[in-house]
mmCIF file of N, CA and C in Angstrom:
data_model
loop_
_atom_site.group_PDB
_atom_site.id
_atom_site.type_symbol
_atom_site.label_atom_id
_atom_site.label_comp_id
_atom_site.label_asym_id
_atom_site.label_seq_id
_atom_site.Cartn_x
_atom_site.Cartn_y
_atom_site.Cartn_z
ATOM 1 N N MET A 1 -6.570 17.146 16.392
ATOM 2 C CA MET A 1 -7.243 16.156 15.596
ATOM 3 C C MET A 1 -6.563 14.795 15.746
ATOM 4 N N PHE A 2 -5.242 14.771 15.899
ATOM 5 C CA PHE A 2 -4.554 13.497 16.025
ATOM 6 C C PHE A 2 -4.531 13.000 17.461
ATOM 7 N N ALA A 3 -4.632 13.897 18.438
ATOM 8 C CA ALA A 3 -4.585 13.492 19.841
ATOM 9 C C ALA A 3 -5.921 12.928 20.316
ATOM 10 N N THR A 4 -7.005 13.320 19.684
ATOM 11 C CA THR A 4 -8.331 12.811 20.020
ATOM 12 C C THR A 4 -8.822 11.968 18.843
ATOM 13 N N PRO A 5 -9.390 10.809 19.091
ATOM 14 C CA PRO A 5 -9.732 9.881 18.000
ATOM 15 C C PRO A 5 -10.946 10.301 17.196
ATOM 16 N N ILE A 6 -10.873 11.433 16.528
ATOM 17 C CA ILE A 6 -12.003 11.878 15.707
ATOM 18 C C ILE A 6 -11.860 11.353 14.286
ATOM 19 N N ALA A 7 -10.668 11.470 13.735
ATOM 20 C CA ALA A 7 -10.457 11.072 12.345
ATOM 21 C C ALA A 7 -10.240 9.577 12.183
ATOM 22 N N TYR A 8 -9.959 8.863 13.260
ATOM 23 C CA TYR A 8 -9.678 7.440 13.181
ATOM 24 C C TYR A 8 -10.160 6.756 14.453
ATOM 25 N N PRO A 9 -10.540 5.488 14.393
ATOM 26 C CA PRO A 9 -10.979 4.776 15.602
ATOM 27 C C PRO A 9 -9.779 4.331 16.435
ATOM 28 N N SER A 10 -9.999 4.165 17.714
ATOM 29 C CA SER A 10 -8.913 3.720 18.592
ATOM 30 C C SER A 10 -8.567 2.253 18.365
ATOM 31 N N SER A 11 -9.381 1.535 17.626
ATOM 32 C CA SER A 11 -9.075 0.134 17.349
ATOM 33 C C SER A 11 -7.860 -0.011 16.439
ATOM 34 N N LEU A 12 -7.422 1.065 15.802
ATOM 35 C CA LEU A 12 -6.226 1.013 14.976
ATOM 36 C C LEU A 12 -4.949 0.998 15.809
ATOM 37 N N LEU A 13 -5.040 1.389 17.070
ATOM 38 C CA LEU A 13 -3.875 1.406 17.948
ATOM 39 C C LEU A 13 -3.611 0.019 18.521
ATOM 40 N N PRO A 14 -2.345 -0.326 18.758
ATOM 41 C CA PRO A 14 -2.053 -1.586 19.458
ATOM 42 C C PRO A 14 -2.567 -1.532 20.893
ATOM 43 N N GLN A 15 -2.872 -2.663 21.473
ATOM 44 C CA GLN A 15 -3.486 -2.738 22.798
ATOM 45 C C GLN A 15 -2.685 -2.027 23.898
ATOM 46 N N PRO A 16 -1.359 -2.143 23.981
ATOM 47 C CA PRO A 16 -0.652 -1.450 25.076
ATOM 48 C C PRO A 16 -0.774 0.075 25.008
ATOM 49 N N TRP A 17 -0.986 0.622 23.827
ATOM 50 C CA TRP A 17 -1.064 2.076 23.685
ATOM 51 C C TRP A 17 -2.460 2.623 23.969
ATOM 52 N N ARG A 18 -3.471 1.791 23.983
ATOM 53 C CA ARG A 18 -4.839 2.284 24.183
ATOM 54 C C ARG A 18 -5.065 2.848 25.574
ATOM 55 N N THR A 19 -4.435 2.268 26.595
ATOM 56 C CA THR A 19 -4.583 2.798 27.954
ATOM 57 C C THR A 19 -3.930 4.166 28.056
ATOM 58 N N LEU A 20 -2.749 4.304 27.477
ATOM 59 C CA LEU A 20 -2.087 5.610 27.455
ATOM 60 C C LEU A 20 -2.902 6.602 26.629
ATOM 61 N N TYR A 21 -3.464 6.126 25.550
ATOM 62 C CA TYR A 21 -4.311 6.939 24.684
ATOM 63 C C TYR A 21 -5.574 7.393 25.415
ATOM 64 N N GLY A 22 -6.056 6.558 26.335
ATOM 65 C CA GLY A 22 -7.247 6.883 27.102
ATOM 66 C C GLY A 22 -7.027 7.984 28.120
ATOM 67 N N LEU A 23 -5.782 8.380 28.379
ATOM 68 C CA LEU A 23 -5.526 9.493 29.299
ATOM 69 C C LEU A 23 -6.039 10.819 28.756
ATOM 70 N N ASN A 24 -6.258 10.882 27.472
ATOM 71 C CA ASN A 24 -6.893 12.061 26.887
ATOM 72 C C ASN A 24 -8.352 12.066 27.352
ATOM 73 N N PRO A 25 -8.789 13.092 28.082
ATOM 74 C CA PRO A 25 -10.155 13.080 28.620
ATOM 75 C C PRO A 25 -11.251 12.977 27.560
ATOM 76 N N LEU A 26 -11.000 13.413 26.346
ATOM 77 C CA LEU A 26 -12.026 13.331 25.309
ATOM 78 C C LEU A 26 -12.019 12.009 24.548
ATOM 79 N N ALA A 27 -10.993 11.218 24.715
ATOM 80 C CA ALA A 27 -10.910 9.960 23.972
ATOM 81 C C ALA A 27 -12.066 9.026 24.335
ATOM 82 N N GLY A 28 -12.362 8.888 25.605
ATOM 83 C CA GLY A 28 -13.473 8.034 26.026
ATOM 84 C C GLY A 28 -14.822 8.568 25.585
ATOM 85 N N VAL A 29 -14.968 9.876 25.603
ATOM 86 C CA VAL A 29 -16.238 10.497 25.181
ATOM 87 C C VAL A 29 -16.479 10.253 23.696
ATOM 88 N N ILE A 30 -15.463 10.499 22.880
ATOM 89 C CA ILE A 30 -15.604 10.306 21.436
ATOM 90 C C ILE A 30 -15.864 8.837 21.108
ATOM 91 N N GLU A 31 -15.138 7.935 21.754
ATOM 92 C CA GLU A 31 -15.362 6.507 21.510
ATOM 93 C C GLU A 31 -16.746 6.076 21.992
ATOM 94 N N GLY A 32 -17.235 6.659 23.073
ATOM 95 C CA GLY A 32 -18.584 6.359 23.543
ATOM 96 C C GLY A 32 -19.649 6.807 22.559
ATOM 97 N N PHE A 33 -19.488 8.009 22.007
ATOM 98 C CA PHE A 33 -20.428 8.481 20.998
ATOM 99 C C PHE A 33 -20.348 7.623 19.737
ATOM 100 N N ARG A 34 -19.134 7.241 19.358
ATOM 101 C CA ARG A 34 -18.969 6.392 18.179
ATOM 102 C C ARG A 34 -19.662 5.047 18.398
ATOM 103 N N TRP A 35 -19.535 4.503 19.611
ATOM 104 C CA TRP A 35 -20.178 3.223 19.930
ATOM 105 C C TRP A 35 -21.705 3.366 19.943
ATOM 106 N N ALA A 36 -22.224 4.453 20.532
ATOM 107 C CA ALA A 36 -23.670 4.636 20.658
ATOM 108 C C ALA A 36 -24.333 4.985 19.328
ATOM 109 N N LEU A 37 -23.692 5.832 18.541
ATOM 110 C CA LEU A 37 -24.334 6.307 17.319
ATOM 111 C C LEU A 37 -24.045 5.439 16.097
ATOM 112 N N LEU A 38 -22.826 4.926 16.009
ATOM 113 C CA LEU A 38 -22.460 4.165 14.824
ATOM 114 C C LEU A 38 -22.518 2.667 15.035
ATOM 115 N N GLY A 39 -22.664 2.238 16.289
ATOM 116 C CA GLY A 39 -22.798 0.825 16.574
ATOM 117 C C GLY A 39 -21.524 0.026 16.388
ATOM 118 N N THR A 40 -20.390 0.591 16.780
ATOM 119 C CA THR A 40 -19.147 -0.174 16.686
ATOM 120 C C THR A 40 -19.213 -1.374 17.629
ATOM 121 N N SER A 41 -18.412 -2.372 17.353
ATOM 122 C CA SER A 41 -18.533 -3.638 18.075
ATOM 123 C C SER A 41 -17.942 -3.607 19.482
ATOM 124 N N THR A 42 -16.959 -2.756 19.737
ATOM 125 C CA THR A 42 -16.313 -2.747 21.054
ATOM 126 C C THR A 42 -16.848 -1.621 21.915
ATOM 127 N N ARG A 43 -17.199 -1.980 23.154
ATOM 128 C CA ARG A 43 -17.646 -0.964 24.100
ATOM 129 C C ARG A 43 -16.430 -0.269 24.685
ATOM 130 N N PRO A 44 -16.477 1.037 24.866
ATOM 131 C CA PRO A 44 -15.313 1.770 25.372
ATOM 132 C C PRO A 44 -15.285 1.847 26.893
ATOM 133 N N GLY A 45 -15.599 0.786 27.593
ATOM 134 C CA GLY A 45 -15.704 0.797 29.050
ATOM 135 C C GLY A 45 -14.429 1.193 29.757
ATOM 136 N N LEU A 46 -13.327 0.513 29.473
ATOM 137 C CA LEU A 46 -12.053 0.818 30.131
ATOM 138 C C LEU A 46 -11.539 2.183 29.730
ATOM 139 N N MET A 47 -11.723 2.555 28.464
ATOM 140 C CA MET A 47 -11.237 3.854 27.999
ATOM 141 C C MET A 47 -12.003 4.990 28.679
ATOM 142 N N ILE A 48 -13.300 4.816 28.885
ATOM 143 C CA ILE A 48 -14.077 5.838 29.581
ATOM 144 C C ILE A 48 -13.629 5.939 31.034
ATOM 145 N N LEU A 49 -13.327 4.822 31.649
ATOM 146 C CA LEU A 49 -12.854 4.822 33.025
ATOM 147 C C LEU A 49 -11.515 5.549 33.152
ATOM 148 N N VAL A 50 -10.579 5.251 32.280
ATOM 149 C CA VAL A 50 -9.272 5.906 32.305
ATOM 150 C C VAL A 50 -9.415 7.398 32.003
ATOM 151 N N SER A 51 -10.256 7.748 31.026
ATOM 152 C CA SER A 51 -10.481 9.157 30.690
ATOM 153 C C SER A 51 -11.125 9.909 31.850
ATOM 154 N N SER A 52 -12.026 9.260 32.552
ATOM 155 C CA SER A 52 -12.679 9.893 33.700
ATOM 156 C C SER A 52 -11.682 10.170 34.817
ATOM 157 N N PHE A 53 -10.810 9.192 35.101
ATOM 158 C CA PHE A 53 -9.787 9.406 36.125
ATOM 159 C C PHE A 53 -8.818 10.515 35.719
ATOM 160 N N ALA A 54 -8.475 10.587 34.434
ATOM 161 C CA ALA A 54 -7.588 11.643 33.961
ATOM 162 C C ALA A 54 -8.259 13.009 34.102
ATOM 163 N N ALA A 55 -9.548 13.098 33.768
ATOM 164 C CA ALA A 55 -10.261 14.368 33.879
ATOM 165 C C ALA A 55 -10.380 14.815 35.335
ATOM 166 N N VAL A 56 -10.685 13.874 36.227
ATOM 167 C CA VAL A 56 -10.788 14.213 37.654
ATOM 168 C C VAL A 56 -9.423 14.617 38.195
ATOM 169 N N GLY A 57 -8.372 13.932 37.773
ATOM 170 C CA GLY A 57 -7.021 14.293 38.196
ATOM 171 C C GLY A 57 -6.630 15.685 37.731
ATOM 172 N N LEU A 58 -6.964 16.018 36.487
ATOM 173 C CA LEU A 58 -6.692 17.362 35.989
ATOM 174 C C LEU A 58 -7.500 18.413 36.738
ATOM 175 N N LEU A 59 -8.742 18.112 37.067
ATOM 176 C CA LEU A 59 -9.577 19.044 37.812
ATOM 177 C C LEU A 59 -9.015 19.308 39.201
ATOM 178 N N VAL A 60 -8.646 18.251 39.904
ATOM 179 C CA VAL A 60 -8.126 18.397 41.262
ATOM 180 C C VAL A 60 -6.787 19.127 41.251
ATOM 181 N N SER A 61 -5.888 18.742 40.354
ATOM 182 C CA SER A 61 -4.585 19.412 40.318
ATOM 183 C C SER A 61 -4.717 20.861 39.869
ATOM 184 N N GLY A 62 -5.624 21.148 38.948
ATOM 185 C CA GLY A 62 -5.853 22.529 38.524
ATOM 186 C C GLY A 62 -6.440 23.377 39.635
ATOM 187 N N ALA A 63 -7.376 22.819 40.395
ATOM 188 C CA ALA A 63 -7.955 23.559 41.525
ATOM 189 C C ALA A 63 -6.912 23.811 42.606
ATOM 190 N N TYR A 64 -6.070 22.812 42.872
ATOM 191 C CA TYR A 64 -5.012 22.978 43.869
ATOM 192 C C TYR A 64 -4.021 24.049 43.413
ATOM 193 N N TYR A 65 -3.627 24.009 42.152
ATOM 194 C CA TYR A 65 -2.685 25.001 41.630
ATOM 195 C C TYR A 65 -3.292 26.398 41.657
ATOM 196 N N PHE A 66 -4.556 26.514 41.300
ATOM 197 C CA PHE A 66 -5.211 27.817 41.318
ATOM 198 C C PHE A 66 -5.287 28.377 42.736
ATOM 199 N N ARG A 67 -5.645 27.532 43.696
ATOM 200 C CA ARG A 67 -5.728 28.003 45.084
ATOM 201 C C ARG A 67 -4.362 28.440 45.603
ATOM 202 N N ARG A 68 -3.309 27.772 45.178
ATOM 203 C CA ARG A 68 -1.964 28.117 45.623
ATOM 204 C C ARG A 68 -1.475 29.412 44.974
ATOM 205 N N MET A 69 -1.843 29.661 43.721
ATOM 206 C CA MET A 69 -1.368 30.834 42.989
ATOM 207 C C MET A 69 -2.353 31.996 43.013
ATOM 208 N N GLU A 70 -3.471 31.834 43.684
ATOM 209 C CA GLU A 70 -4.537 32.837 43.667
ATOM 210 C C GLU A 70 -4.083 34.184 44.237
ATOM 211 N N LYS A 71 -3.223 34.173 45.219
ATOM 212 C CA LYS A 71 -2.794 35.409 45.870
ATOM 213 C C LYS A 71 -1.988 36.304 44.932
ATOM 214 N N THR A 72 -1.183 35.702 44.081
ATOM 215 C CA THR A 72 -0.351 36.494 43.172
ATOM 216 C C THR A 72 -0.888 36.536 41.762
ATOM 217 N N PHE A 73 -2.001 35.882 41.506
ATOM 218 C CA PHE A 73 -2.526 35.789 40.145
ATOM 219 C C PHE A 73 -2.902 37.151 39.577
ATOM 220 N N ALA A 74 -3.585 37.979 40.336
ATOM 221 C CA ALA A 74 -4.011 39.290 39.842
ATOM 222 C C ALA A 74 -2.820 40.214 39.596
ATOM 223 N N ASP A 75 -1.738 40.042 40.343
ATOM 224 C CA ASP A 75 -0.571 40.874 40.146
ATOM 225 C C ASP A 75 0.171 40.532 38.863
ATOM 226 N N ILE A 76 0.141 39.275 38.475
ATOM 227 C CA ILE A 76 0.840 38.849 37.270
ATOM 228 C C ILE A 76 0.036 39.179 36.021
ATOM 229 N N VAL A 77 -1.253 38.972 36.060
ATOM 230 C CA VAL A 77 -2.093 39.214 34.892
ATOM 231 C C VAL A 77 -2.300 40.688 34.756
#
């Protein structure tokens, strides 16, 4: 609840922390819904961009890790 901006808007954070905060893949999505449904004044353009890059990075690194560990995965589980 505290890592994703559900209970509070990201506008409460100081500007240098918002980019780091945008590394959470859901932060841009939640701010986008808040902007679209509630009509907040700031568009979450940069935050969505940073969140998208973080999500793609997690996807690529997870796929690479899975492919590398796939041979021993069934033996461990």
